[in-house]
Amino acid sequence: MTQVKRFKLIGVLLCCLLLTGSSNHLGAIGFWHVLNAKANVLQSYWKSPGYFSDHLEQLPNTSLAILARSKISSAQYMYSLKLIKSSQSDTAKQFWLSAINDLTIPERKILATKLLEHSRWSDLKLLASKNKLPAGDVLNHLKLQLKTPQSKVSSEFIHALGFSSLRNISKPNKQCMFNVLTMSDHRRGLYKLTEFINAYNKQPEPRENIFCFSKPVYVAGMLECKSSINQIAKCDWQSAKLNNQLPNNFDFIVMMPKDGTANVTKGTMLINSKAKYSVFLHELMHFNGFEDEYALPKTKQAWLCAKTGFVAPNLFISHDESPPIGWHKAKSCQIGGVAYKPSENWSIMQYQQLGLSAQYREIWLKHLDMTNGNSYRHSSALTFANKAILN
């Protein structure tokens, strides 16, 4: 060791003595040797466990790992936080789980927050099952994730996230042609609806002040949604007690379950929380009477394709009649009449990922100007039990 290094070492030791006092200066010296002289970290720890526990965060991961594997709970806790931060949550679990009974409430809150940041829902559920998840925001997030009935989730927490409870649904916007009530029974659905609403508000279609959306309303426990990935989304909200608590001054409803393919019926859209925005926009057009340009379900073709003329803003059915000039055959009808659509190419009503074209935006606007949307409002649709399902 050079003379300069000796002086530096003496200076560091003197600072440690001044800062820590005589009661723990040996701990400071031992800690310094671990950091700078490769001293045995486990031996040094047991000489001054209090000092080391207060400074664990400053240890390199290799030294911290040695203490954690020696079942020192404070080291297990600190090491698990570092592992979670480096996306090694599975490895971290064996350490924090071993130490959980020794952790303070503040430490468990920090741990829970880190687990939430990495969407470790199974770990949070495990903590809750052991009664080790402290009350607070993380526990409330877990409740939303687990679809806990809305009556058992803090309304203040729901509102703080930017959502609504049934008792505090935002009022319709009188400037808009249509007001849409949005709801979901799970956490992802609430955030996905917010994502859709923000995307729509950034570029309103077919123009501003057509659709306005409520804040997403948390409605878990008020209905049952039983749909698989490949089935049409279904929720029994009309037969559930939820139906009696919904305001009647909204034109349409969007309900977002976890699974099921998107559909619209009687002014209500069902769309799952994994869907893309283009699917959402496609379903919005169904609200205003647009039809699919791919092959419709056979049960629907049986009655719709038996009609003649315009059955939708984008669909004309011919039984030997001449279609509108410039219109092209669609795949909607395989039985009955021949279906025609405005676009020679695929549109958003045939392939949702394409987005809305200028041509279909113009058709949409023209249709709204002609009807003012009066034929398609949710409140009117509820009075007609035989209104068609628009998939």
Coordinates of N, CA, C and O in Angstrom, one line a residue, residues 31-160:
F31 N -17.3 -2.7 7.8 CA -18.0 -2.5 6.5 C -17.1 -2.0 5.5 O -17.1 -2.4 4.3
W32 N -16.2 -1.1 5.8 CA -15.2 -0.5 4.9 C -14.3 -1.7 4.3 O -14.0 -1.7 3.1
H33 N -13.9 -2.6 5.2 CA -13.0 -3.7 4.8 C -13.7 -4.6 3.8 O -13.1 -5.1 2.9
V34 N -15.0 -4.8 4.0 CA -15.8 -5.6 3.1 C -15.9 -4.9 1.7 O -15.7 -5.6 0.6
L35 N -16.0 -3.6 1.7 CA -16.2 -2.9 0.4 C -14.8 -2.7 -0.3 O -14.8 -2.8 -1.5
N36 N -13.7 -2.6 0.5 CA -12.5 -2.2 -0.1 C -11.4 -3.2 0.0 O -10.4 -3.1 -0.8
A37 N -11.5 -4.1 0.9 CA -10.4 -5.0 1.2 C -10.8 -6.5 1.0 O -10.1 -7.4 1.4
K38 N -12.0 -6.7 0.5 CA -12.5 -8.1 0.2 C -12.5 -8.9 1.5 O -12.3 -10.1 1.4
A39 N -12.9 -8.3 2.6 CA -13.0 -9.1 3.8 C -14.3 -10.0 3.7 O -15.2 -9.7 3.0
N40 N -14.3 -11.0 4.5 CA -15.4 -12.0 4.6 C -16.6 -11.3 5.1 O -16.7 -10.9 6.2
V41 N -17.6 -11.1 4.2 CA -18.8 -10.3 4.5 C -19.6 -11.0 5.6 O -20.2 -10.3 6.5
L42 N -19.7 -12.3 5.7 CA -20.5 -13.0 6.7 C -19.9 -12.8 8.1 O -20.6 -12.5 9.0
Q43 N -18.6 -13.0 8.2 CA -17.9 -12.8 9.4 C -18.0 -11.4 9.9 O -18.3 -11.1 11.1
S44 N -17.8 -10.5 9.0 CA -17.9 -9.0 9.4 C -19.3 -8.7 9.8 O -19.5 -7.9 10.7
Y45 N -20.3 -9.2 9.2 CA -21.7 -9.0 9.5 C -22.0 -9.4 11.0 O -22.5 -8.6 11.8
W46 N -21.6 -10.6 11.4 CA -21.9 -11.0 12.7 C -21.2 -10.3 13.8 O -21.6 -10.3 14.9
K47 N -20.1 -9.6 13.4 CA -19.4 -8.8 14.4 C -20.2 -7.5 14.7 O -20.1 -7.0 15.8
S48 N -20.9 -7.0 13.6 CA -21.6 -5.7 13.8 C -22.9 -5.8 13.0 O -23.1 -5.1 12.0
P49 N -23.9 -6.7 13.4 CA -25.1 -6.9 12.6 C -25.9 -5.6 12.5 O -26.6 -5.3 11.4
G50 N -26.0 -4.8 13.5 CA -26.8 -3.6 13.5 C -26.3 -2.6 12.4 O -27.1 -2.1 11.6
Y51 N -25.0 -2.4 12.4 CA -24.4 -1.4 11.5 C -24.6 -1.9 10.0 O -25.0 -1.2 9.1
F52 N -24.4 -3.2 9.8 CA -24.5 -3.8 8.5 C -25.9 -3.7 8.0 O -26.2 -3.4 6.8
S53 N -26.9 -4.0 8.9 CA -28.3 -4.0 8.5 C -28.7 -2.6 8.1 O -29.6 -2.4 7.2
D54 N -28.1 -1.5 8.7 CA -28.5 -0.2 8.3 C -27.8 0.3 7.0 O -28.2 1.3 6.5
H55 N -26.9 -0.5 6.5 CA -26.1 -0.1 5.3 C -26.1 -1.1 4.2 O -25.3 -1.1 3.3
L56 N -27.1 -2.0 4.3 CA -27.1 -3.1 3.3 C -27.2 -2.7 1.9 O -26.6 -3.3 1.0
E57 N -27.9 -1.6 1.6 CA -28.1 -1.1 0.3 C -26.8 -0.8 -0.4 O -26.7 -0.7 -1.6
Q58 N -25.8 -0.4 0.4 CA -24.5 0.0 -0.2 C -23.6 -1.2 -0.5 O -22.6 -1.0 -1.2
L59 N -24.0 -2.4 -0.1 CA -23.2 -3.6 -0.4 C -23.3 -4.0 -1.9 O -24.4 -3.8 -2.5
P60 N -22.3 -4.5 -2.5 CA -22.4 -5.0 -3.9 C -23.3 -6.3 -3.8 O -23.5 -6.9 -2.8
N61 N -23.9 -6.6 -5.0 CA -24.9 -7.7 -5.0 C -24.2 -9.0 -4.6 O -24.9 -9.9 -4.0
T62 N -23.0 -9.2 -4.9 CA -22.3 -10.5 -4.5 C -22.3 -10.6 -3.0 O -22.6 -11.7 -2.5
S63 N -21.9 -9.6 -2.3 CA -21.9 -9.6 -0.9 C -23.3 -9.7 -0.3 O -23.5 -10.5 0.7
L64 N -24.2 -9.0 -0.8 CA -25.6 -9.0 -0.3 C -26.2 -10.4 -0.5 O -26.9 -10.9 0.3
A65 N -25.8 -11.1 -1.6 CA -26.3 -12.4 -1.9 C -25.8 -13.4 -0.9 O -26.6 -14.3 -0.5
I66 N -24.6 -13.3 -0.5 CA -24.1 -14.2 0.5 C -24.8 -14.1 1.8 O -25.2 -15.1 2.5
L67 N -25.1 -12.9 2.3 CA -25.9 -12.7 3.5 C -27.3 -13.2 3.3 O -27.9 -13.8 4.2
A68 N -27.9 -12.9 2.1 CA -29.3 -13.4 1.9 C -29.4 -14.9 1.9 O -30.3 -15.5 2.5
R69 N -28.4 -15.6 1.3 CA -28.4 -17.0 1.3 C -28.1 -17.6 2.7 O -28.3 -18.8 2.9
S70 N -27.6 -16.8 3.6 CA -27.4 -17.2 4.9 C -28.6 -17.0 5.8 O -28.5 -17.0 7.0
K71 N -29.7 -16.7 5.2 CA -31.0 -16.5 5.8 C -31.0 -15.3 6.8 O -31.7 -15.4 7.8
I72 N -30.3 -14.3 6.5 CA -30.4 -13.0 7.3 C -31.6 -12.2 6.7 O -31.5 -11.8 5.5
S73 N -32.6 -12.1 7.4 CA -33.9 -11.6 6.8 C -33.7 -10.2 6.2 O -34.3 -9.9 5.2
S74 N -33.0 -9.3 6.9 CA -32.8 -7.9 6.4 C -32.1 -8.0 5.0 O -32.4 -7.2 4.1
A75 N -31.1 -8.9 4.9 CA -30.4 -9.0 3.6 C -31.3 -9.7 2.6 O -31.3 -9.3 1.4
Q76 N -32.1 -10.6 3.0 CA -33.1 -11.3 2.0 C -34.0 -10.2 1.5 O -34.3 -10.3 0.3
Y77 N -34.5 -9.4 2.3 CA -35.4 -8.3 1.9 C -34.7 -7.4 0.9 O -35.2 -7.1 -0.2
M78 N -33.5 -6.9 1.2 CA -32.8 -5.9 0.4 C -32.4 -6.6 -1.0 O -32.5 -6.0 -2.0
Y79 N -32.0 -7.8 -0.9 CA -31.5 -8.5 -2.1 C -32.7 -8.8 -3.0 O -32.6 -8.7 -4.2
S80 N -33.9 -9.1 -2.4 CA -35.0 -9.4 -3.3 C -35.5 -8.1 -4.0 O -35.9 -8.2 -5.2
L81 N -35.4 -7.0 -3.4 CA -35.7 -5.7 -4.0 C -34.8 -5.5 -5.3 O -35.3 -5.0 -6.3
K82 N -33.5 -5.8 -5.1 CA -32.6 -5.6 -6.2 C -32.9 -6.6 -7.3 O -32.7 -6.2 -8.5
L83 N -33.2 -7.8 -7.0 CA -33.5 -8.8 -8.0 C -34.8 -8.4 -8.7 O -34.9 -8.6 -10.0
I84 N -35.8 -7.9 -8.0 CA -37.0 -7.5 -8.7 C -36.8 -6.3 -9.7 O -37.2 -6.3 -10.8
K85 N -35.9 -5.4 -9.2 CA -35.6 -4.3 -10.1 C -34.9 -4.7 -11.4 O -35.0 -4.1 -12.4
S86 N -34.1 -5.8 -11.3 CA -33.4 -6.3 -12.4 C -34.2 -7.4 -13.2 O -33.6 -8.2 -13.9
S87 N -35.5 -7.4 -12.9 CA -36.4 -8.3 -13.6 C -36.1 -9.8 -13.3 O -36.3 -10.7 -14.2
Q88 N -35.7 -10.1 -12.1 CA -35.5 -11.5 -11.7 C -36.5 -11.8 -10.5 O -36.1 -12.2 -9.5
S89 N -37.7 -11.5 -10.8 CA -38.7 -11.6 -9.7 C -38.9 -13.0 -9.2 O -39.3 -13.3 -8.1
D90 N -38.8 -14.0 -10.1 CA -38.9 -15.4 -9.7 C -37.9 -15.8 -8.6 O -38.1 -16.5 -7.7
T91 N -36.6 -15.4 -8.9 CA -35.5 -15.6 -7.9 C -35.8 -14.8 -6.7 O -35.5 -15.3 -5.6
A92 N -36.2 -13.6 -6.8 CA -36.5 -12.8 -5.6 C -37.5 -13.4 -4.7 O -37.3 -13.2 -3.5
K93 N -38.4 -14.1 -5.2 CA -39.5 -14.6 -4.4 C -39.0 -15.5 -3.3 O -39.5 -15.4 -2.2
Q94 N -38.0 -16.3 -3.6 CA -37.6 -17.3 -2.5 C -37.0 -16.5 -1.3 O -37.0 -17.0 -0.2
F95 N -36.4 -15.3 -1.6 CA -35.8 -14.6 -0.5 C -36.8 -13.8 0.3 O -36.8 -13.8 1.5
W96 N -37.7 -13.0 -0.4 CA -38.7 -12.2 0.4 C -39.7 -13.1 1.1 O -40.2 -12.8 2.2
L97 N -40.0 -14.2 0.5 CA -41.0 -15.1 1.1 C -40.4 -15.7 2.4 O -41.1 -15.9 3.4
S98 N -39.1 -16.0 2.4 CA -38.5 -16.6 3.5 C -38.4 -15.6 4.7 O -38.5 -16.0 5.9
A99 N -38.3 -14.3 4.3 CA -38.1 -13.3 5.3 C -39.4 -12.6 5.7 O -39.4 -11.7 6.6
I100 N -40.6 -12.9 5.1 CA -41.8 -12.1 5.2 C -42.2 -11.9 6.6 O -42.7 -10.8 7.0
N101 N -42.1 -12.9 7.5 CA -42.6 -12.8 8.8 C -41.8 -11.8 9.7 O -42.2 -11.3 10.7
D102 N -40.5 -11.5 9.2 CA -39.7 -10.5 9.9 C -39.7 -9.1 9.4 O -39.1 -8.2 10.0
L103 N -40.5 -8.9 8.3 CA -40.5 -7.6 7.7 C -41.5 -6.7 8.4 O -42.5 -7.1 8.8
T104 N -41.1 -5.4 8.5 CA -42.0 -4.4 9.1 C -43.1 -4.0 8.1 O -43.0 -4.3 6.9
I105 N -44.1 -3.3 8.5 CA -45.2 -2.9 7.6 C -44.6 -2.0 6.5 O -45.0 -2.2 5.4
P106 N -43.8 -1.0 6.9 CA -43.2 -0.2 5.8 C -42.4 -1.0 4.8 O -42.5 -0.7 3.6
E107 N -41.7 -2.0 5.2 CA -40.9 -2.8 4.3 C -41.8 -3.6 3.4 O -41.6 -3.8 2.2
R108 N -42.9 -4.1 4.0 CA -43.9 -4.9 3.2 C -44.6 -4.0 2.2 O -44.9 -4.4 1.1
K109 N -44.8 -2.7 2.5 CA -45.4 -1.8 1.6 C -44.5 -1.5 0.4 O -44.9 -1.5 -0.7
I110 N -43.2 -1.4 0.7 CA -42.2 -1.1 -0.4 C -42.1 -2.4 -1.3 O -42.1 -2.3 -2.5
L111 N -42.1 -3.5 -0.7 CA -42.0 -4.8 -1.4 C -43.2 -4.9 -2.3 O -43.1 -5.2 -3.5
A112 N -44.4 -4.7 -1.8 CA -45.6 -4.8 -2.5 C -45.7 -3.8 -3.7 O -46.1 -4.1 -4.8
T113 N -45.2 -2.6 -3.5 CA -45.1 -1.6 -4.5 C -44.2 -2.0 -5.7 O -44.6 -1.9 -6.9
K114 N -43.1 -2.6 -5.4 CA -42.2 -3.1 -6.4 C -42.8 -4.3 -7.2 O -42.7 -4.4 -8.4
L115 N -43.5 -5.2 -6.5 CA -44.2 -6.3 -7.1 C -45.3 -5.8 -8.0 O -45.5 -6.3 -9.1
L116 N -46.0 -4.7 -7.6 CA -47.1 -4.1 -8.5 C -46.5 -3.6 -9.7 O -47.0 -3.7 -10.8
E117 N -45.3 -2.9 -9.6 CA -44.7 -2.3 -10.7 C -44.3 -3.3 -11.8 O -44.3 -3.0 -13.0
H118 N -44.1 -4.5 -11.4 CA -43.7 -5.6 -12.3 C -44.9 -6.6 -12.6 O -44.7 -7.7 -13.1
S119 N -46.1 -6.1 -12.2 CA -47.3 -6.9 -12.4 C -47.2 -8.3 -11.9 O -47.7 -9.3 -12.5
R120 N -46.7 -8.5 -10.7 CA -46.5 -9.8 -10.1 C -47.8 -10.1 -9.3 O -47.8 -10.1 -8.0
W121 N -48.9 -10.3 -10.0 CA -50.2 -10.5 -9.3 C -50.3 -11.7 -8.5 O -50.9 -11.7 -7.4
S122 N -49.7 -12.8 -8.9 CA -49.7 -14.1 -8.1 C -48.9 -13.9 -6.8 O -49.3 -14.4 -5.8
D123 N -47.8 -13.1 -6.9 CA -47.1 -12.8 -5.6 C -47.9 -12.0 -4.7 O -47.9 -12.2 -3.4
L124 N -48.6 -10.9 -5.2 CA -49.4 -10.1 -4.4 C -50.6 -10.9 -3.8 O -50.9 -10.7 -2.6
K125 N -51.1 -11.7 -4.6 CA -52.2 -12.6 -4.1 C -51.7 -13.5 -2.9 O -52.4 -13.7 -1.9
L126 N -50.5 -14.0 -3.1 CA -49.9 -14.8 -2.0 C -49.7 -14.0 -0.7 O -50.0 -14.5 0.4
L127 N -49.2 -12.8 -0.9 CA -49.0 -12.0 0.3 C -50.3 -11.7 1.0 O -50.4 -11.8 2.2
A128 N -51.4 -11.4 0.2 CA -52.7 -11.2 0.8 C -53.2 -12.4 1.5 O -53.9 -12.3 2.5
S129 N -53.0 -13.6 0.9 CA -53.5 -14.8 1.5 C -52.8 -15.1 2.9 O -53.4 -15.8 3.7
K130 N -51.6 -14.6 3.0 CA -50.9 -14.8 4.3 C -51.1 -13.6 5.2 O -50.5 -13.5 6.3
N131 N -52.0 -12.7 4.8 CA -52.3 -11.5 5.6 C -51.1 -10.6 5.8 O -50.9 -10.0 6.9
K132 N -50.2 -10.6 4.8 CA -49.0 -9.8 4.9 C -49.0 -8.6 3.9 O -48.0 -7.9 3.7
L133 N -50.1 -8.4 3.2 CA -50.2 -7.3 2.3 C -50.9 -6.1 3.0 O -52.1 -6.2 3.3
P134 N -50.1 -5.0 3.3 CA -50.7 -3.9 4.1 C -51.9 -3.3 3.3 O -51.9 -3.3 2.1
A135 N -52.8 -2.7 4.1 CA -53.8 -1.9 3.5 C -53.2 -0.7 2.7 O -52.2 -0.2 3.1
G136 N -53.9 -0.3 1.7 CA -53.4 0.8 0.9 C -53.6 0.6 -0.6 O -54.4 -0.3 -1.0
D137 N -53.0 1.4 -1.4 CA -53.2 1.4 -2.9 C -52.9 0.0 -3.5 O -53.6 -0.4 -4.4
V138 N -51.8 -0.6 -3.1 CA -51.5 -1.9 -3.8 C -52.5 -2.9 -3.5 O -52.9 -3.7 -4.4
L139 N -53.0 -3.0 -2.3 CA -54.1 -3.9 -2.0 C -55.4 -3.6 -2.8 O -56.0 -4.5 -3.3
N140 N -55.7 -2.3 -3.0 CA -56.8 -1.9 -3.8 C -56.6 -2.3 -5.3 O -57.6 -2.7 -6.0
H141 N -55.4 -2.1 -5.8 CA -55.1 -2.6 -7.2 C -55.3 -4.1 -7.3 O -55.9 -4.5 -8.3
L142 N -54.9 -4.8 -6.3 CA -55.1 -6.3 -6.3 C -56.6 -6.6 -6.3 O -57.0 -7.5 -7.0
K143 N -57.4 -5.9 -5.6 CA -58.8 -6.1 -5.6 C -59.4 -5.9 -7.0 O -60.3 -6.7 -7.4
L144 N -59.0 -4.8 -7.7 CA -59.5 -4.6 -9.0 C -59.0 -5.8 -9.9 O -59.8 -6.2 -10.8
Q145 N -57.8 -6.2 -9.8 CA -57.3 -7.3 -10.6 C -58.1 -8.6 -10.4 O -58.4 -9.4 -11.3
L146 N -58.5 -8.8 -9.1 CA -59.2 -10.0 -8.8 C -60.8 -9.9 -9.0 O -61.5 -10.8 -8.6
K147 N -61.2 -8.8 -9.5 CA -62.6 -8.5 -9.8 C -63.4 -8.6 -8.5 O -64.5 -9.1 -8.4
T148 N -62.9 -8.0 -7.4 CA -63.6 -7.9 -6.2 C -64.8 -7.0 -6.4 O -64.8 -6.0 -7.0
P149 N -65.9 -7.4 -5.8 CA -67.2 -6.6 -5.9 C -66.9 -5.1 -5.6 O -66.2 -4.8 -4.7
Q150 N -67.5 -4.3 -6.5 CA -67.3 -2.9 -6.4 C -67.7 -2.3 -5.0 O -67.1 -1.3 -4.6
S151 N -68.6 -3.0 -4.3 CA -69.0 -2.5 -3.0 C -67.9 -2.6 -1.9 O -67.9 -2.0 -0.9
K152 N -66.9 -3.5 -2.3 CA -65.8 -3.7 -1.3 C -64.5 -3.0 -1.7 O -63.4 -3.3 -1.2
V153 N -64.6 -2.1 -2.7 CA -63.4 -1.4 -3.1 C -63.6 0.1 -2.9 O -64.7 0.6 -3.1
S154 N -62.7 0.8 -2.3 CA -62.8 2.2 -1.9 C -63.2 3.1 -3.2 O -62.5 3.1 -4.2
S155 N -64.3 3.8 -3.0 CA -64.7 4.7 -4.1 C -63.6 5.8 -4.3 O -63.4 6.2 -5.5
E156 N -63.1 6.3 -3.2 CA -62.0 7.3 -3.3 C -60.8 6.8 -4.1 O -60.3 7.6 -4.9
F157 N -60.5 5.6 -3.9 CA -59.4 5.0 -4.7 C -59.7 4.9 -6.2 O -58.9 5.3 -7.0
I158 N -60.9 4.4 -6.5 CA -61.3 4.3 -7.9 C -61.3 5.7 -8.5 O -60.9 5.9 -9.7
H159 N -61.8 6.7 -7.9 CA -61.9 8.1 -8.4 C -60.5 8.6 -8.6 O -60.2 9.3 -9.6
A160 N -59.6 8.3 -7.7 CA -58.2 8.8 -7.8 C -57.5 8.3 -9.0 O -56.6 8.9 -9.5

